């Protein structure tokens, strides 16, 4: 089930980030995004009432910047990521999405490229000691 994230989901999102990414945007960041930022749109995907993934966007008009996109490791390659992304595009009538991904994250890069995202440019040392690749998707 895909739905918009609620304040009570913040701790589960934080735990998911720590489990999969080994780092987090932080619970206070997530709280301010959900409570205070009018451009933030966050979705979660549940399986058996457990949050197994989430997608965070900042949407202005029909354009979005993707902040984070995480699917629990044991549920990757099961179609949840595609459904979550497709839902966000449809619900927000998105025409363009931009994002950064670690150069070393080949699995995520393959996912984005398969979904039609194109490499735009490199942001050197975007992730402390690692370059980020900027991807753009256009409808």
mmCIF file with all atom_site columns, C-alpha atoms in Angstrom:
data_model
loop_
_atom_site.group_PDB
_atom_site.id
_atom_site.type_symbol
_atom_site.label_atom_id
_atom_site.label_alt_id
_atom_site.label_comp_id
_atom_site.label_asym_id
_atom_site.label_entity_id
_atom_site.label_seq_id
_atom_site.pdbx_PDB_ins_code
_atom_site.Cartn_x
_atom_site.Cartn_y
_atom_site.Cartn_z
_atom_site.occupancy
_atom_site.B_iso_or_equiv
_atom_site.pdbx_formal_charge
_atom_site.auth_seq_id
_atom_site.auth_comp_id
_atom_site.auth_asym_id
_atom_site.auth_atom_id
_atom_site.pdbx_PDB_model_num
ATOM 1   C CA . UNK A 1 1   ? 0.000  0.000  0.000   1.00 0.00 ? 1   UNK A CA 1
ATOM 2   C CA . UNK A 1 2   ? 1.348  3.429  -0.953  1.00 0.00 ? 2   UNK A CA 1
ATOM 3   C CA . UNK A 1 3   ? 0.249  6.488  0.995   1.00 0.00 ? 3   UNK A CA 1
ATOM 4   C CA . UNK A 1 4   ? 1.476  9.930  2.013   1.00 0.00 ? 4   UNK A CA 1
ATOM 5   C CA . UNK A 1 5   ? 3.802  9.863  5.002   1.00 0.00 ? 5   UNK A CA 1
ATOM 6   C CA . UNK A 1 6   ? 2.489  11.028 8.373   1.00 0.00 ? 6   UNK A CA 1
ATOM 7   C CA . UNK A 1 7   ? 4.329  12.469 11.376  1.00 0.00 ? 7   UNK A CA 1
ATOM 8   C CA . UNK A 1 8   ? 4.014  9.151  13.184  1.00 0.00 ? 8   UNK A CA 1
ATOM 9   C CA . UNK A 1 9   ? 6.014  7.507  10.351  1.00 0.00 ? 9   UNK A CA 1
ATOM 10  C CA . UNK A 1 10  ? 9.154  9.563  11.024  1.00 0.00 ? 10  UNK A CA 1
ATOM 11  C CA . UNK A 1 11  ? 10.842 7.076  13.363  1.00 0.00 ? 11  UNK A CA 1
ATOM 12  C CA . UNK A 1 12  ? 10.194 4.160  10.983  1.00 0.00 ? 12  UNK A CA 1
ATOM 13  C CA . UNK A 1 13  ? 11.606 6.202  8.079   1.00 0.00 ? 13  UNK A CA 1
ATOM 14  C CA . UNK A 1 14  ? 14.658 7.074  10.171  1.00 0.00 ? 14  UNK A CA 1
ATOM 15  C CA . UNK A 1 15  ? 15.229 3.404  11.051  1.00 0.00 ? 15  UNK A CA 1
ATOM 16  C CA . UNK A 1 16  ? 14.819 2.415  7.396   1.00 0.00 ? 16  UNK A CA 1
ATOM 17  C CA . UNK A 1 17  ? 17.435 4.976  6.329   1.00 0.00 ? 17  UNK A CA 1
ATOM 18  C CA . UNK A 1 18  ? 19.881 3.777  8.976   1.00 0.00 ? 18  UNK A CA 1
ATOM 19  C CA . UNK A 1 19  ? 19.316 0.128  8.026   1.00 0.00 ? 19  UNK A CA 1
ATOM 20  C CA . UNK A 1 20  ? 19.725 0.606  4.279   1.00 0.00 ? 20  UNK A CA 1
ATOM 21  C CA . UNK A 1 21  ? 21.914 3.708  3.912   1.00 0.00 ? 21  UNK A CA 1
ATOM 22  C CA . UNK A 1 22  ? 23.819 3.532  7.221   1.00 0.00 ? 22  UNK A CA 1
ATOM 23  C CA . UNK A 1 23  ? 23.043 7.235  7.635   1.00 0.00 ? 23  UNK A CA 1
ATOM 24  C CA . UNK A 1 24  ? 19.959 9.404  7.861   1.00 0.00 ? 24  UNK A CA 1
ATOM 25  C CA . UNK A 1 25  ? 18.702 12.837 7.044   1.00 0.00 ? 25  UNK A CA 1
ATOM 26  C CA . UNK A 1 26  ? 17.672 12.824 10.717  1.00 0.00 ? 26  UNK A CA 1
ATOM 27  C CA . UNK A 1 27  ? 14.359 12.778 12.507  1.00 0.00 ? 27  UNK A CA 1
ATOM 28  C CA . UNK A 1 28  ? 14.365 16.558 13.053  1.00 0.00 ? 28  UNK A CA 1
ATOM 29  C CA . UNK A 1 29  ? 14.953 17.134 9.317   1.00 0.00 ? 29  UNK A CA 1
ATOM 30  C CA . UNK A 1 30  ? 12.097 14.770 8.438   1.00 0.00 ? 30  UNK A CA 1
ATOM 31  C CA . UNK A 1 31  ? 9.837  16.462 10.991  1.00 0.00 ? 31  UNK A CA 1
ATOM 32  C CA . UNK A 1 32  ? 10.505 19.907 9.538   1.00 0.00 ? 32  UNK A CA 1
ATOM 33  C CA . UNK A 1 33  ? 9.979  18.613 5.990   1.00 0.00 ? 33  UNK A CA 1
ATOM 34  C CA . UNK A 1 34  ? 6.609  17.066 6.860   1.00 0.00 ? 34  UNK A CA 1
ATOM 35  C CA . UNK A 1 35  ? 5.403  19.861 9.144   1.00 0.00 ? 35  UNK A CA 1
ATOM 36  C CA . UNK A 1 36  ? 6.869  23.070 7.787   1.00 0.00 ? 36  UNK A CA 1
ATOM 37  C CA . UNK A 1 37  ? 7.943  22.757 4.162   1.00 0.00 ? 37  UNK A CA 1
ATOM 38  C CA . UNK A 1 38  ? 4.977  23.389 1.837   1.00 0.00 ? 38  UNK A CA 1
ATOM 39  C CA . UNK A 1 39  ? 6.943  21.954 -1.111  1.00 0.00 ? 39  UNK A CA 1
ATOM 40  C CA . UNK A 1 40  ? 7.734  18.607 0.542   1.00 0.00 ? 40  UNK A CA 1
ATOM 41  C CA . UNK A 1 41  ? 5.845  15.505 -0.494  1.00 0.00 ? 41  UNK A CA 1
ATOM 42  C CA . UNK A 1 42  ? 6.732  12.200 1.146   1.00 0.00 ? 42  UNK A CA 1
ATOM 43  C CA . UNK A 1 43  ? 5.287  8.784  0.385   1.00 0.00 ? 43  UNK A CA 1
ATOM 44  C CA . UNK A 1 44  ? 5.697  5.455  2.150   1.00 0.00 ? 44  UNK A CA 1
ATOM 45  C CA . UNK A 1 45  ? 5.075  1.956  0.893   1.00 0.00 ? 45  UNK A CA 1
ATOM 46  C CA . UNK A 1 46  ? 3.875  -0.665 3.351   1.00 0.00 ? 46  UNK A CA 1
ATOM 47  C CA . UNK A 1 47  ? 3.921  -4.446 3.282   1.00 0.00 ? 47  UNK A CA 1
ATOM 48  C CA . UNK A 1 48  ? 1.972  -6.194 6.047   1.00 0.00 ? 48  UNK A CA 1
ATOM 49  C CA . UNK A 1 49  ? 1.632  -2.853 7.885   1.00 0.00 ? 49  UNK A CA 1
ATOM 50  C CA . UNK A 1 50  ? 5.425  -2.361 7.937   1.00 0.00 ? 50  UNK A CA 1
ATOM 51  C CA . UNK A 1 51  ? 7.007  0.609  6.169   1.00 0.00 ? 51  UNK A CA 1
ATOM 52  C CA . UNK A 1 52  ? 9.438  -0.975 3.711   1.00 0.00 ? 52  UNK A CA 1
ATOM 53  C CA . UNK A 1 53  ? 10.205 2.078  1.607   1.00 0.00 ? 53  UNK A CA 1
ATOM 54  C CA . UNK A 1 54  ? 9.789  5.787  1.217   1.00 0.00 ? 54  UNK A CA 1
ATOM 55  C CA . UNK A 1 55  ? 10.313 8.548  -1.303  1.00 0.00 ? 55  UNK A CA 1
ATOM 56  C CA . UNK A 1 56  ? 10.839 12.205 -0.444  1.00 0.00 ? 56  UNK A CA 1
ATOM 57  C CA . UNK A 1 57  ? 10.385 14.997 -2.959  1.00 0.00 ? 57  UNK A CA 1
ATOM 58  C CA . UNK A 1 58  ? 10.298 18.757 -3.056  1.00 0.00 ? 58  UNK A CA 1
ATOM 59  C CA . UNK A 1 59  ? 7.736  19.701 -5.677  1.00 0.00 ? 59  UNK A CA 1
ATOM 60  C CA . UNK A 1 60  ? 7.365  23.107 -7.303  1.00 0.00 ? 60  UNK A CA 1
ATOM 61  C CA . UNK A 1 61  ? 4.783  23.248 -10.068 1.00 0.00 ? 61  UNK A CA 1
ATOM 62  C CA . UNK A 1 62  ? 5.370  20.075 -12.116 1.00 0.00 ? 62  UNK A CA 1
ATOM 63  C CA . UNK A 1 63  ? 9.053  19.762 -11.231 1.00 0.00 ? 63  UNK A CA 1
ATOM 64  C CA . UNK A 1 64  ? 10.573 17.852 -8.346  1.00 0.00 ? 64  UNK A CA 1
ATOM 65  C CA . UNK A 1 65  ? 13.881 17.334 -6.636  1.00 0.00 ? 65  UNK A CA 1
ATOM 66  C CA . UNK A 1 66  ? 14.184 13.874 -5.111  1.00 0.00 ? 66  UNK A CA 1
ATOM 67  C CA . UNK A 1 67  ? 15.701 14.033 -1.625  1.00 0.00 ? 67  UNK A CA 1
ATOM 68  C CA . UNK A 1 68  ? 15.760 10.346 -0.752  1.00 0.00 ? 68  UNK A CA 1
ATOM 69  C CA . UNK A 1 69  ? 14.380 7.096  -2.057  1.00 0.00 ? 69  UNK A CA 1
ATOM 70  C CA . UNK A 1 70  ? 14.843 3.968  0.040   1.00 0.00 ? 70  UNK A CA 1
ATOM 71  C CA . UNK A 1 71  ? 13.498 0.425  -0.208  1.00 0.00 ? 71  UNK A CA 1
ATOM 72  C CA . UNK A 1 72  ? 14.317 -2.120 2.490   1.00 0.00 ? 72  UNK A CA 1
ATOM 73  C CA . UNK A 1 73  ? 17.042 -4.465 1.196   1.00 0.00 ? 73  UNK A CA 1
ATOM 74  C CA . UNK A 1 74  ? 14.962 -7.616 1.458   1.00 0.00 ? 74  UNK A CA 1
ATOM 75  C CA . UNK A 1 75  ? 12.248 -6.023 -0.696  1.00 0.00 ? 75  UNK A CA 1
ATOM 76  C CA . UNK A 1 76  ? 14.457 -4.530 -3.411  1.00 0.00 ? 76  UNK A CA 1
ATOM 77  C CA . UNK A 1 77  ? 13.860 -5.857 -6.938  1.00 0.00 ? 77  UNK A CA 1
ATOM 78  C CA . UNK A 1 78  ? 10.243 -6.715 -6.088  1.00 0.00 ? 78  UNK A CA 1
ATOM 79  C CA . UNK A 1 79  ? 8.696  -3.747 -7.901  1.00 0.00 ? 79  UNK A CA 1
ATOM 80  C CA . UNK A 1 80  ? 8.034  -1.559 -4.855  1.00 0.00 ? 80  UNK A CA 1
ATOM 81  C CA . UNK A 1 81  ? 10.441 1.164  -5.999  1.00 0.00 ? 81  UNK A CA 1
ATOM 82  C CA . UNK A 1 82  ? 8.872  1.379  -9.445  1.00 0.00 ? 82  UNK A CA 1
ATOM 83  C CA . UNK A 1 83  ? 5.360  1.574  -7.969  1.00 0.00 ? 83  UNK A CA 1
ATOM 84  C CA . UNK A 1 84  ? 6.409  4.243  -5.478  1.00 0.00 ? 84  UNK A CA 1
ATOM 85  C CA . UNK A 1 85  ? 8.087  6.371  -8.155  1.00 0.00 ? 85  UNK A CA 1
ATOM 86  C CA . UNK A 1 86  ? 5.203  5.945  -10.616 1.00 0.00 ? 86  UNK A CA 1
ATOM 87  C CA . UNK A 1 87  ? 2.724  6.930  -7.885  1.00 0.00 ? 87  UNK A CA 1
ATOM 88  C CA . UNK A 1 88  ? 4.673  10.104 -7.055  1.00 0.00 ? 88  UNK A CA 1
ATOM 89  C CA . UNK A 1 89  ? 4.882  11.077 -10.739 1.00 0.00 ? 89  UNK A CA 1
ATOM 90  C CA . UNK A 1 90  ? 1.168  10.498 -11.282 1.00 0.00 ? 90  UNK A CA 1
ATOM 91  C CA . UNK A 1 91  ? -0.120 12.151 -8.085  1.00 0.00 ? 91  UNK A CA 1
ATOM 92  C CA . UNK A 1 92  ? 1.975  15.277 -8.634  1.00 0.00 ? 92  UNK A CA 1
ATOM 93  C CA . UNK A 1 93  ? 1.618  15.383 -12.421 1.00 0.00 ? 93  UNK A CA 1
ATOM 94  C CA . UNK A 1 94  ? 5.405  15.617 -12.619 1.00 0.00 ? 94  UNK A CA 1
ATOM 95  C CA . UNK A 1 95  ? 7.085  16.631 -15.839 1.00 0.00 ? 95  UNK A CA 1
ATOM 96  C CA . UNK A 1 96  ? 10.662 16.627 -14.516 1.00 0.00 ? 96  UNK A CA 1
ATOM 97  C CA . UNK A 1 97  ? 12.595 15.100 -11.602 1.00 0.00 ? 97  UNK A CA 1
ATOM 98  C CA . UNK A 1 98  ? 16.204 15.740 -10.641 1.00 0.00 ? 98  UNK A CA 1
ATOM 99  C CA . UNK A 1 99  ? 18.297 13.814 -8.135  1.00 0.00 ? 99  UNK A CA 1
ATOM 100 C CA . UNK A 1 100 ? 21.838 13.047 -7.043  1.00 0.00 ? 100 UNK A CA 1
ATOM 101 C CA . UNK A 1 101 ? 23.124 9.531  -6.520  1.00 0.00 ? 101 UNK A CA 1
ATOM 102 C CA . UNK A 1 102 ? 26.473 8.270  -5.281  1.00 0.00 ? 102 UNK A CA 1
ATOM 103 C CA . UNK A 1 103 ? 28.784 7.325  -8.124  1.00 0.00 ? 103 UNK A CA 1
ATOM 104 C CA . UNK A 1 104 ? 29.392 3.968  -6.389  1.00 0.00 ? 104 UNK A CA 1
ATOM 105 C CA . UNK A 1 105 ? 25.659 3.133  -6.071  1.00 0.00 ? 105 UNK A CA 1
ATOM 106 C CA . UNK A 1 106 ? 25.451 1.069  -9.244  1.00 0.00 ? 106 UNK A CA 1
ATOM 107 C CA . UNK A 1 107 ? 22.166 -0.594 -8.281  1.00 0.00 ? 107 UNK A CA 1
ATOM 108 C CA . UNK A 1 108 ? 20.389 2.760  -7.885  1.00 0.00 ? 108 UNK A CA 1
ATOM 109 C CA . UNK A 1 109 ? 21.993 4.105  -11.055 1.00 0.00 ? 109 UNK A CA 1
ATOM 110 C CA . UNK A 1 110 ? 20.735 1.082  -13.029 1.00 0.00 ? 110 UNK A CA 1
ATOM 111 C CA . UNK A 1 111 ? 17.243 1.589  -11.579 1.00 0.00 ? 111 UNK A CA 1
ATOM 112 C CA . UNK A 1 112 ? 17.136 5.267  -12.571 1.00 0.00 ? 112 UNK A CA 1
ATOM 113 C CA . UNK A 1 113 ? 18.562 4.639  -16.025 1.00 0.00 ? 113 UNK A CA 1
ATOM 114 C CA . UNK A 1 114 ? 16.046 1.840  -16.628 1.00 0.00 ? 114 UNK A CA 1
ATOM 115 C CA . UNK A 1 115 ? 13.268 4.302  -15.667 1.00 0.00 ? 115 UNK A CA 1
ATOM 116 C CA . UNK A 1 116 ? 14.476 6.858  -18.232 1.00 0.00 ? 116 UNK A CA 1
ATOM 117 C CA . UNK A 1 117 ? 16.621 9.137  -16.063 1.00 0.00 ? 117 UNK A CA 1
ATOM 118 C CA . UNK A 1 118 ? 19.579 10.611 -17.965 1.00 0.00 ? 118 UNK A CA 1
ATOM 119 C CA . UNK A 1 119 ? 22.939 11.637 -16.516 1.00 0.00 ? 119 UNK A CA 1
ATOM 120 C CA . UNK A 1 120 ? 23.228 15.396 -16.450 1.00 0.00 ? 120 UNK A CA 1
ATOM 121 C CA . UNK A 1 121 ? 26.538 16.117 -14.723 1.00 0.00 ? 121 UNK A CA 1
ATOM 122 C CA . UNK A 1 122 ? 28.866 15.247 -11.830 1.00 0.00 ? 122 UNK A CA 1
ATOM 123 C CA . UNK A 1 123 ? 28.949 17.076 -8.501  1.00 0.00 ? 123 UNK A CA 1
ATOM 124 C CA . UNK A 1 124 ? 32.441 16.522 -7.177  1.00 0.00 ? 124 UNK A CA 1
ATOM 125 C CA . UNK A 1 125 ? 32.660 15.415 -3.531  1.00 0.00 ? 125 UNK A CA 1
ATOM 126 C CA . UNK A 1 126 ? 28.900 15.900 -3.128  1.00 0.00 ? 126 UNK A CA 1
ATOM 127 C CA . UNK A 1 127 ? 28.837 13.059 -0.582  1.00 0.00 ? 127 UNK A CA 1
ATOM 128 C CA . UNK A 1 128 ? 31.806 14.023 1.615   1.00 0.00 ? 128 UNK A CA 1
ATOM 129 C CA . UNK A 1 129 ? 34.481 11.965 -0.199  1.00 0.00 ? 129 UNK A CA 1
ATOM 130 C CA . UNK A 1 130 ? 32.440 10.749 -3.156  1.00 0.00 ? 130 UNK A CA 1
ATOM 131 C CA . UNK A 1 131 ? 31.115 12.323 -6.311  1.00 0.00 ? 131 UNK A CA 1
ATOM 132 C CA . UNK A 1 132 ? 27.392 12.562 -6.926  1.00 0.00 ? 132 UNK A CA 1
ATOM 133 C CA . UNK A 1 133 ? 25.896 11.984 -10.344 1.00 0.00 ? 133 UNK A CA 1
ATOM 134 C CA . UNK A 1 134 ? 22.973 14.253 -11.178 1.00 0.00 ? 134 UNK A CA 1
ATOM 135 C CA . UNK A 1 135 ? 20.181 12.537 -13.062 1.00 0.00 ? 135 UNK A CA 1
ATOM 136 C CA . UNK A 1 136 ? 17.224 14.195 -14.756 1.00 0.00 ? 136 UNK A CA 1
ATOM 137 C CA . UNK A 1 137 ? 13.965 12.565 -15.822 1.00 0.00 ? 137 UNK A CA 1
ATOM 138 C CA . UNK A 1 138 ? 11.582 14.337 -18.173 1.00 0.00 ? 138 UNK A CA 1
ATOM 139 C CA . UNK A 1 139 ? 8.146  13.162 -19.202 1.00 0.00 ? 139 UNK A CA 1
#
